[in-house]
């Protein structure tokens, strides 16, 4: 089993770019992405390794505008993790 790997699921990005936010295509892409994640988790369960896997879920971007009233810093939450990190700016954090 690898120590580190990643799984990139671009179906939601393609669906939203292709059909636009809240479109039938976008919603279908979410259902498909959910099904693919379910198959992946079922596979890990079948291998008996799910409890040994740490999942980090990220997104490349969203399609809704951000709420300008929501401001803040990741620093307190990152500091509370008790692990080394480097915050490179909006949305880009390296865990060391
Ligand atoms: Zn995109």
mmCIF file of C-alpha atoms and ligand atoms in Angstrom:
data_model
loop_
_atom_site.group_PDB
_atom_site.id
_atom_site.type_symbol
_atom_site.label_atom_id
_atom_site.label_comp_id
_atom_site.label_asym_id
_atom_site.label_seq_id
_atom_site.Cartn_x
_atom_site.Cartn_y
_atom_site.Cartn_z
ATOM 1 C CA UNK A 1 0.000 0.000 0.000
ATOM 2 C CA UNK A 2 1.436 3.423 -0.878
ATOM 3 C CA UNK A 3 2.234 5.899 1.911
ATOM 4 C CA UNK A 4 0.808 8.782 -0.100
ATOM 5 C CA UNK A 5 -1.361 8.893 -3.157
ATOM 6 C CA UNK A 6 -4.180 11.012 -4.485
ATOM 7 C CA UNK A 7 -7.324 10.587 -6.399
ATOM 8 C CA UNK A 8 -8.378 13.478 -8.629
ATOM 9 C CA UNK A 9 -11.998 13.455 -9.651
ATOM 10 C CA UNK A 10 -12.545 16.027 -12.383
ATOM 11 C CA UNK A 11 -16.076 14.967 -13.279
ATOM 12 C CA UNK A 12 -17.695 17.685 -11.174
ATOM 13 C CA UNK A 13 -15.464 20.374 -12.665
ATOM 14 C CA UNK A 14 -16.266 19.228 -16.197
ATOM 15 C CA UNK A 15 -19.975 19.028 -15.438
ATOM 16 C CA UNK A 16 -20.168 22.509 -13.966
ATOM 17 C CA UNK A 17 -18.062 24.080 -16.700
ATOM 18 C CA UNK A 18 -20.071 22.255 -19.341
ATOM 19 C CA UNK A 19 -23.560 22.930 -18.072
ATOM 20 C CA UNK A 20 -23.205 25.851 -15.715
ATOM 21 C CA UNK A 21 -24.014 26.048 -12.020
ATOM 22 C CA UNK A 22 -27.176 24.224 -10.920
ATOM 23 C CA UNK A 23 -27.689 22.773 -14.402
ATOM 24 C CA UNK A 24 -28.860 19.219 -15.010
ATOM 25 C CA UNK A 25 -25.363 18.378 -16.232
ATOM 26 C CA UNK A 26 -23.814 19.843 -13.088
ATOM 27 C CA UNK A 27 -26.186 17.872 -10.860
ATOM 28 C CA UNK A 28 -25.521 14.681 -12.831
ATOM 29 C CA UNK A 29 -21.779 15.235 -12.419
ATOM 30 C CA UNK A 30 -22.229 15.476 -8.655
ATOM 31 C CA UNK A 31 -24.192 12.220 -8.602
ATOM 32 C CA UNK A 32 -21.512 10.548 -10.742
ATOM 33 C CA UNK A 33 -18.730 11.872 -8.529
ATOM 34 C CA UNK A 34 -20.547 10.606 -5.448
ATOM 35 C CA UNK A 35 -20.949 7.176 -7.055
ATOM 36 C CA UNK A 36 -17.251 7.050 -7.937
ATOM 37 C CA UNK A 37 -16.272 7.960 -4.386
ATOM 38 C CA UNK A 38 -18.621 5.251 -3.111
ATOM 39 C CA UNK A 39 -16.956 2.676 -5.381
ATOM 40 C CA UNK A 40 -13.530 3.802 -4.155
ATOM 41 C CA UNK A 41 -14.583 3.506 -0.506
ATOM 42 C CA UNK A 42 -16.161 0.099 -1.173
ATOM 43 C CA UNK A 43 -12.858 -0.999 -2.709
ATOM 44 C CA UNK A 44 -10.927 0.142 0.364
ATOM 45 C CA UNK A 45 -13.442 -1.667 2.573
ATOM 46 C CA UNK A 46 -13.000 -4.849 0.518
ATOM 47 C CA UNK A 47 -9.247 -4.601 1.026
ATOM 48 C CA UNK A 48 -9.801 -4.056 4.756
ATOM 49 C CA UNK A 49 -7.679 -0.905 4.813
ATOM 50 C CA UNK A 50 -10.242 1.879 5.210
ATOM 51 C CA UNK A 51 -9.370 2.438 8.892
ATOM 52 C CA UNK A 52 -5.711 2.961 7.901
ATOM 53 C CA UNK A 53 -6.440 5.702 5.375
ATOM 54 C CA UNK A 54 -6.520 9.440 6.043
ATOM 55 C CA UNK A 55 -8.672 11.415 3.637
ATOM 56 C CA UNK A 56 -8.052 15.045 2.742
ATOM 57 C CA UNK A 57 -10.803 16.455 0.555
ATOM 58 C CA UNK A 58 -10.209 19.637 -1.395
ATOM 59 C CA UNK A 59 -11.753 21.480 -4.313
ATOM 60 C CA UNK A 60 -10.139 23.535 -7.003
ATOM 61 C CA UNK A 61 -12.844 26.222 -7.030
ATOM 62 C CA UNK A 62 -16.567 26.736 -6.697
ATOM 63 C CA UNK A 63 -19.212 28.334 -8.844
ATOM 64 C CA UNK A 64 -20.954 30.476 -6.287
ATOM 65 C CA UNK A 65 -19.812 33.966 -5.347
ATOM 66 C CA UNK A 66 -18.228 34.297 -1.950
ATOM 67 C CA UNK A 67 -19.911 36.154 0.871
ATOM 68 C CA UNK A 68 -17.905 39.376 1.289
ATOM 69 C CA UNK A 69 -19.029 39.554 4.931
ATOM 70 C CA UNK A 70 -17.192 36.341 5.732
ATOM 71 C CA UNK A 71 -13.628 37.150 6.653
ATOM 72 C CA UNK A 72 -11.138 35.489 8.877
ATOM 73 C CA UNK A 73 -7.934 33.597 9.112
ATOM 74 C CA UNK A 74 -6.996 29.954 8.884
ATOM 75 C CA UNK A 75 -4.214 30.541 11.405
ATOM 76 C CA UNK A 76 -6.095 29.583 14.621
ATOM 77 C CA UNK A 77 -7.427 26.371 13.055
ATOM 78 C CA UNK A 78 -4.041 25.465 11.558
ATOM 79 C CA UNK A 79 -2.216 26.220 14.813
ATOM 80 C CA UNK A 80 -4.683 24.027 16.707
ATOM 81 C CA UNK A 81 -3.679 21.045 14.538
ATOM 82 C CA UNK A 82 -0.270 20.989 16.204
ATOM 83 C CA UNK A 83 1.544 20.117 12.980
ATOM 84 C CA UNK A 84 4.016 22.048 10.869
ATOM 85 C CA UNK A 85 2.598 23.994 7.971
ATOM 86 C CA UNK A 86 3.452 26.857 5.660
ATOM 87 C CA UNK A 87 0.623 29.190 4.665
ATOM 88 C CA UNK A 88 1.471 30.556 1.220
ATOM 89 C CA UNK A 89 -1.539 32.790 0.861
ATOM 90 C CA UNK A 90 -5.217 32.532 0.086
ATOM 91 C CA UNK A 91 -6.119 28.883 0.008
ATOM 92 C CA UNK A 92 -2.656 27.397 -0.400
ATOM 93 C CA UNK A 93 -1.227 25.647 2.656
ATOM 94 C CA UNK A 94 1.631 23.170 2.673
ATOM 95 C CA UNK A 95 1.584 20.592 5.461
ATOM 96 C CA UNK A 96 5.209 19.863 6.347
HETATM 97 ZN ZN1 LIG B 1 -12.851 24.375 -13.217
#
